[in-house]
Coordinates of C-alpha atoms and ligand atoms in Angstrom, one line a residue:
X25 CA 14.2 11.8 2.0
X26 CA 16.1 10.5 -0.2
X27 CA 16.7 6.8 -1.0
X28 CA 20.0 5.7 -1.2
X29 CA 19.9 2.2 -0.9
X30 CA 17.0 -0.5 -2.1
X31 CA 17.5 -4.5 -1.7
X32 CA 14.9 -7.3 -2.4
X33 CA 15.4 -9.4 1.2
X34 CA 12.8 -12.3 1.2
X35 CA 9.0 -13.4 -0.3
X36 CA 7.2 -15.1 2.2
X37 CA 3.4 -16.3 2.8
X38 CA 3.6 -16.5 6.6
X39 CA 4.2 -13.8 8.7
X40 CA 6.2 -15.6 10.8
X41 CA 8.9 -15.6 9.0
X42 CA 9.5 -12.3 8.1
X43 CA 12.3 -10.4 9.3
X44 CA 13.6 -10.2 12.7
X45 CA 14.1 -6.6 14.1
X46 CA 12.6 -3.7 14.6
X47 CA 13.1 -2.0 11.8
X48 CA 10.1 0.0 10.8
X49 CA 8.2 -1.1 8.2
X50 CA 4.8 0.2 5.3
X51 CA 3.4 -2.0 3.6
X52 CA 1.2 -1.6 0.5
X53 CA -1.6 -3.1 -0.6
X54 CA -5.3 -2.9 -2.7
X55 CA -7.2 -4.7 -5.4
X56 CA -5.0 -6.6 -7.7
X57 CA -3.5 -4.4 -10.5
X58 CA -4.5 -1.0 -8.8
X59 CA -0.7 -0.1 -8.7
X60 CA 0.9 -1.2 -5.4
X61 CA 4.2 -2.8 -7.7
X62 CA 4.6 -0.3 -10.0
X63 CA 4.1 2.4 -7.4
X64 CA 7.3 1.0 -5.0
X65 CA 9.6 1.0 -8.0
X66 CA 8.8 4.5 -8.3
X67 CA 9.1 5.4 -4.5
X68 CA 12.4 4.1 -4.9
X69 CA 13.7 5.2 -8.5
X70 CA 14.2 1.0 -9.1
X71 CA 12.2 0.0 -12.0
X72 CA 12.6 -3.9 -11.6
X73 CA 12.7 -3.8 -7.3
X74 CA 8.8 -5.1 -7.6
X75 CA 7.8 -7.1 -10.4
X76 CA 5.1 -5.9 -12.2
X77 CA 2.2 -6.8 -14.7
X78 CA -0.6 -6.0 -17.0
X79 CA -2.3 -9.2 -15.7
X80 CA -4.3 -9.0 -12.1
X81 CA -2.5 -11.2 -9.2
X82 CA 1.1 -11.1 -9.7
X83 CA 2.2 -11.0 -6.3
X84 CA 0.9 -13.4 -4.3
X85 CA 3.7 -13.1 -1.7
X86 CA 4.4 -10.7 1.0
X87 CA 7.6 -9.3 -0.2
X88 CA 10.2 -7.2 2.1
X89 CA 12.2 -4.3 0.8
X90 CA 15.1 -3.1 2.9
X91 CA 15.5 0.7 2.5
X92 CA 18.3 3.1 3.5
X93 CA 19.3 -0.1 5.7
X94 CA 16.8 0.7 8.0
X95 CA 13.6 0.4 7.5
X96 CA 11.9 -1.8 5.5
X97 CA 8.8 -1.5 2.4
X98 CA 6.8 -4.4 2.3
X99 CA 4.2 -5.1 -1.1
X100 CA 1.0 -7.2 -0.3
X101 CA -0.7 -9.7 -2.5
X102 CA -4.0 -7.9 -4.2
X103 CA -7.3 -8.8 -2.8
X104 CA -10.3 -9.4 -4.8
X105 CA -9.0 -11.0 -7.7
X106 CA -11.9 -13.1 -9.2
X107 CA -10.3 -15.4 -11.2
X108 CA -8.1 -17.0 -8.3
X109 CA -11.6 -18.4 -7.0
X110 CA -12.9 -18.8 -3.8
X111 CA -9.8 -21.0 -2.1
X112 CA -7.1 -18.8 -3.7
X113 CA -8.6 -15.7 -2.7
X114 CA -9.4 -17.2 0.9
X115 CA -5.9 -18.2 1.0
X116 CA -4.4 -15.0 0.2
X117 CA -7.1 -12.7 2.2
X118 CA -5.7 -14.8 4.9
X119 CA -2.1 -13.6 4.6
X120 CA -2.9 -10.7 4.1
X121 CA -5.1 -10.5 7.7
X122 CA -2.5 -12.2 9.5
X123 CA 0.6 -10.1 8.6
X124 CA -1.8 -7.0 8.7
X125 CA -3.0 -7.9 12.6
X126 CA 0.3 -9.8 13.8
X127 CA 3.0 -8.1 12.2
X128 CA 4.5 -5.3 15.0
X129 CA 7.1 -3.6 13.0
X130 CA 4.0 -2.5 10.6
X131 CA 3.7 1.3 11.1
X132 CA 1.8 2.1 8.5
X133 CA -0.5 0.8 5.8
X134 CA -0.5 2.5 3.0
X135 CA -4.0 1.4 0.7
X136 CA -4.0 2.2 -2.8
X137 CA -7.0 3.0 -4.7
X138 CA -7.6 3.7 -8.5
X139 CA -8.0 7.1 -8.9
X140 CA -10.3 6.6 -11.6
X141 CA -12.9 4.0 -10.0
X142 CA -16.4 5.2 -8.3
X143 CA -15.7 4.2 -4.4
X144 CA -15.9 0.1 -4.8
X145 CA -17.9 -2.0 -1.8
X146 CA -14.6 -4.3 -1.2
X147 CA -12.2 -1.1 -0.5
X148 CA -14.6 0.6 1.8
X149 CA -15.1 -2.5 3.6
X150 CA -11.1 -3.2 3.7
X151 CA -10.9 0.2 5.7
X152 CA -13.8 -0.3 8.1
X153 CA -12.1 -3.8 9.3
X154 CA -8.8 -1.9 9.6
X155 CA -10.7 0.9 11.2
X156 CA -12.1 -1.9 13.2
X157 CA -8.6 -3.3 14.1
X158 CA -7.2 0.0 14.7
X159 CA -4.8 -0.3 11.8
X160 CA -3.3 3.0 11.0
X161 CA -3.7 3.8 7.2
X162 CA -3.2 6.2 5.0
X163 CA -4.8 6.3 1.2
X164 CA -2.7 6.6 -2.3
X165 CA -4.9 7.1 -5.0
X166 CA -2.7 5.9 -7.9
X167 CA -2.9 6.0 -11.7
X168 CA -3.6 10.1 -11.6
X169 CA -1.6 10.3 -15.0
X170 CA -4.5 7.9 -16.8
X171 CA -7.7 10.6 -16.9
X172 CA -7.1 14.0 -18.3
X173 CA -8.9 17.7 -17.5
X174 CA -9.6 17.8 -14.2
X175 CA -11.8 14.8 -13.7
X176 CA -8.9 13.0 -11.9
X177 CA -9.7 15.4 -9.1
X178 CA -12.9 15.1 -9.0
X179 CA -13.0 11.4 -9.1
X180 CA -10.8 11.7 -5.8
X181 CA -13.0 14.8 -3.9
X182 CA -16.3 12.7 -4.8
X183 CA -14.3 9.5 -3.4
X184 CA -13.9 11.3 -0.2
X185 CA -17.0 12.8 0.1
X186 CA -18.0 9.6 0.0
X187 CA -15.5 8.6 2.4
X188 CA -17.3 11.0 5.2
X189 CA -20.5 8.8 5.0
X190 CA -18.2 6.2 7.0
X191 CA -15.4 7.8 8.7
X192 CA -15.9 11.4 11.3
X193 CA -12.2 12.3 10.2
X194 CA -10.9 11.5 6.8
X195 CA -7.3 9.2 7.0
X196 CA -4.3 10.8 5.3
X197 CA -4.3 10.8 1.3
X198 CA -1.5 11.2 -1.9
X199 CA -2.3 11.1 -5.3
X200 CA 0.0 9.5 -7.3
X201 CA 1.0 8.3 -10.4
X202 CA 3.9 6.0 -11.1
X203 CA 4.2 7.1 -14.7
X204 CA 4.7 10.8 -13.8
X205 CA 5.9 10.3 -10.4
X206 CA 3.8 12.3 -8.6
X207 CA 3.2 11.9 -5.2
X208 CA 6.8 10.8 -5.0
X209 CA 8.0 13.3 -2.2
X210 CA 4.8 13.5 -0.4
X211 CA 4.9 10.0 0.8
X212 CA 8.6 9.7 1.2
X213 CA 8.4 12.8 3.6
X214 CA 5.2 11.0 5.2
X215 CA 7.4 8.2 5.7
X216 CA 10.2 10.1 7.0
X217 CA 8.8 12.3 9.4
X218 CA 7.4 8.9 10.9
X219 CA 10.6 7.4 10.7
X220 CA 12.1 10.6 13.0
X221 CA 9.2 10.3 15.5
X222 CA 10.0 6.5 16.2
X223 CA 13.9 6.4 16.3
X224 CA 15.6 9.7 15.7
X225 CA 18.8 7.7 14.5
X226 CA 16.9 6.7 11.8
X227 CA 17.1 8.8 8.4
Ligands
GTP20 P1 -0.8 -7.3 -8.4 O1 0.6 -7.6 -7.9 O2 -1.2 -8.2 -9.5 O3 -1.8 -7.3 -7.3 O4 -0.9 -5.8 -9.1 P2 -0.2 -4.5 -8.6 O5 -1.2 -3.7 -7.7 O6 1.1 -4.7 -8.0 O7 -0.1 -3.6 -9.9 P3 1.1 -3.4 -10.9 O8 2.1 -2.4 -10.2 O9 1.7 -4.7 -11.3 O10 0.4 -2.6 -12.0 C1 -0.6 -3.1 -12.8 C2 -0.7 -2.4 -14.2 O11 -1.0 -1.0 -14.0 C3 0.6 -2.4 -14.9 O12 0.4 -2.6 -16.3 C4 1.2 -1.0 -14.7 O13 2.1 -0.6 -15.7 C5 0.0 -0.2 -14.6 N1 0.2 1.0 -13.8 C6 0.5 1.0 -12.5 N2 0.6 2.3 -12.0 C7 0.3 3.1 -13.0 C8 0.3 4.6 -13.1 O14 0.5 5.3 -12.2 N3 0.0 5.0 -14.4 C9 -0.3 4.2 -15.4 N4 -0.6 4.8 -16.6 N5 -0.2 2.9 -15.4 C10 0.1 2.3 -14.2
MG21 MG1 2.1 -6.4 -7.5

């Protein structure tokens, strides 16, 4: 698929007020600073869409995309950031739940994970509530470009190894990395062939 068209639309903390219509929409979200920014930039070949930064926490919104003109990408605060402290993290964990269990038009959650981290207790436990929830996911390992010789891949195949201790069948994965742009087409044709199964008007 290709992307023809990317706007910024509106930030918002309360799901309520995101956008009418029933566009289809995939958000993104994990720790603070896995990636989730840098990664829409380079699903849509926009380097400033999602503002980005070397310093944890930088968006604290949920922020809607409007792709092709009709369908949407939405980036999610981090979770687990530390240094907000207990009231900023409560605060944000609970925009995150609400827009993850209220919002309709969410199709699909994509959850990013650091390629090069051991499996960490706060992600596993993020995908056991949304197993929970019955939240459909998919996982994006991101930052691939950042360990060299092989031991990106084994990182990932011991991640979901680990993965099978909790879950009978494993969710879909990508490994990514916004530098090289891997992973690009994967998820864009993931997204796609949802896209066609919904609505075949949209493209
Ligand atoms: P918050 O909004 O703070 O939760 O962070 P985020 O998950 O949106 O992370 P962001 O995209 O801002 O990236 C955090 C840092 O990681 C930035 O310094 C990026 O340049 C860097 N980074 C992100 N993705 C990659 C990647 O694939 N490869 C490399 N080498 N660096 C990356
Ligand atoms: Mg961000």
């Amino acid at each position: 698929m290709d992307i023809n068209s990317a706007e910024f639309i509106i930030s918002n903390t309360d799901v309520k007020k995101c956008p009418q219509g029933q566009f289809p929409e995939y958000a993104f979200i994990g720790r603070s600073n896995v990636g989730k920014s840098s990664l829409i930039n380079m699903l849509t070949g926009r380097n400033k869409l999602a503002m980005t930064s070397s310093t944890p926490g930088k968006t604290i919104l949920i922020n809607h995309f409007l792709i092709n003109k009709n369908w949407y990408i939405v980036d999610l605060p981090g979770y687990g950031y530390a240094k907000r402290g207990h009231k900023g993290q409560d605060q944000i964990r609970k925009v995150i739940e609400d827009y993850i269990l209220e919002r309709e038009q969410m199709t699909n959650l994509f959850v990013l994970i650091d390629s090069r981290l051991e499996p960490q207790k706060i992600d596993i436990e993020f995908m056991e509530w949304l197993g929970e929830n019955n939240i459909p996911f998919s996982i994006v390992f991101t930052k691939a470009d950042k360990l060299k010789g092989g031991k990106t891949k084994n990182n990932i195949n011991n991640y979901l190894r680990n993965l099978k201790k909790y879950w009978e069948e494993l969710p879909p994965y990508f490994i990514t990395s916004s530098e090289s742009r891997m992973g690009k087409n994967e998820i864009l044709d993931y997204i796609y062939n949802i896209n066609t199964t919904l609505n075949s008007s949209i493209i």
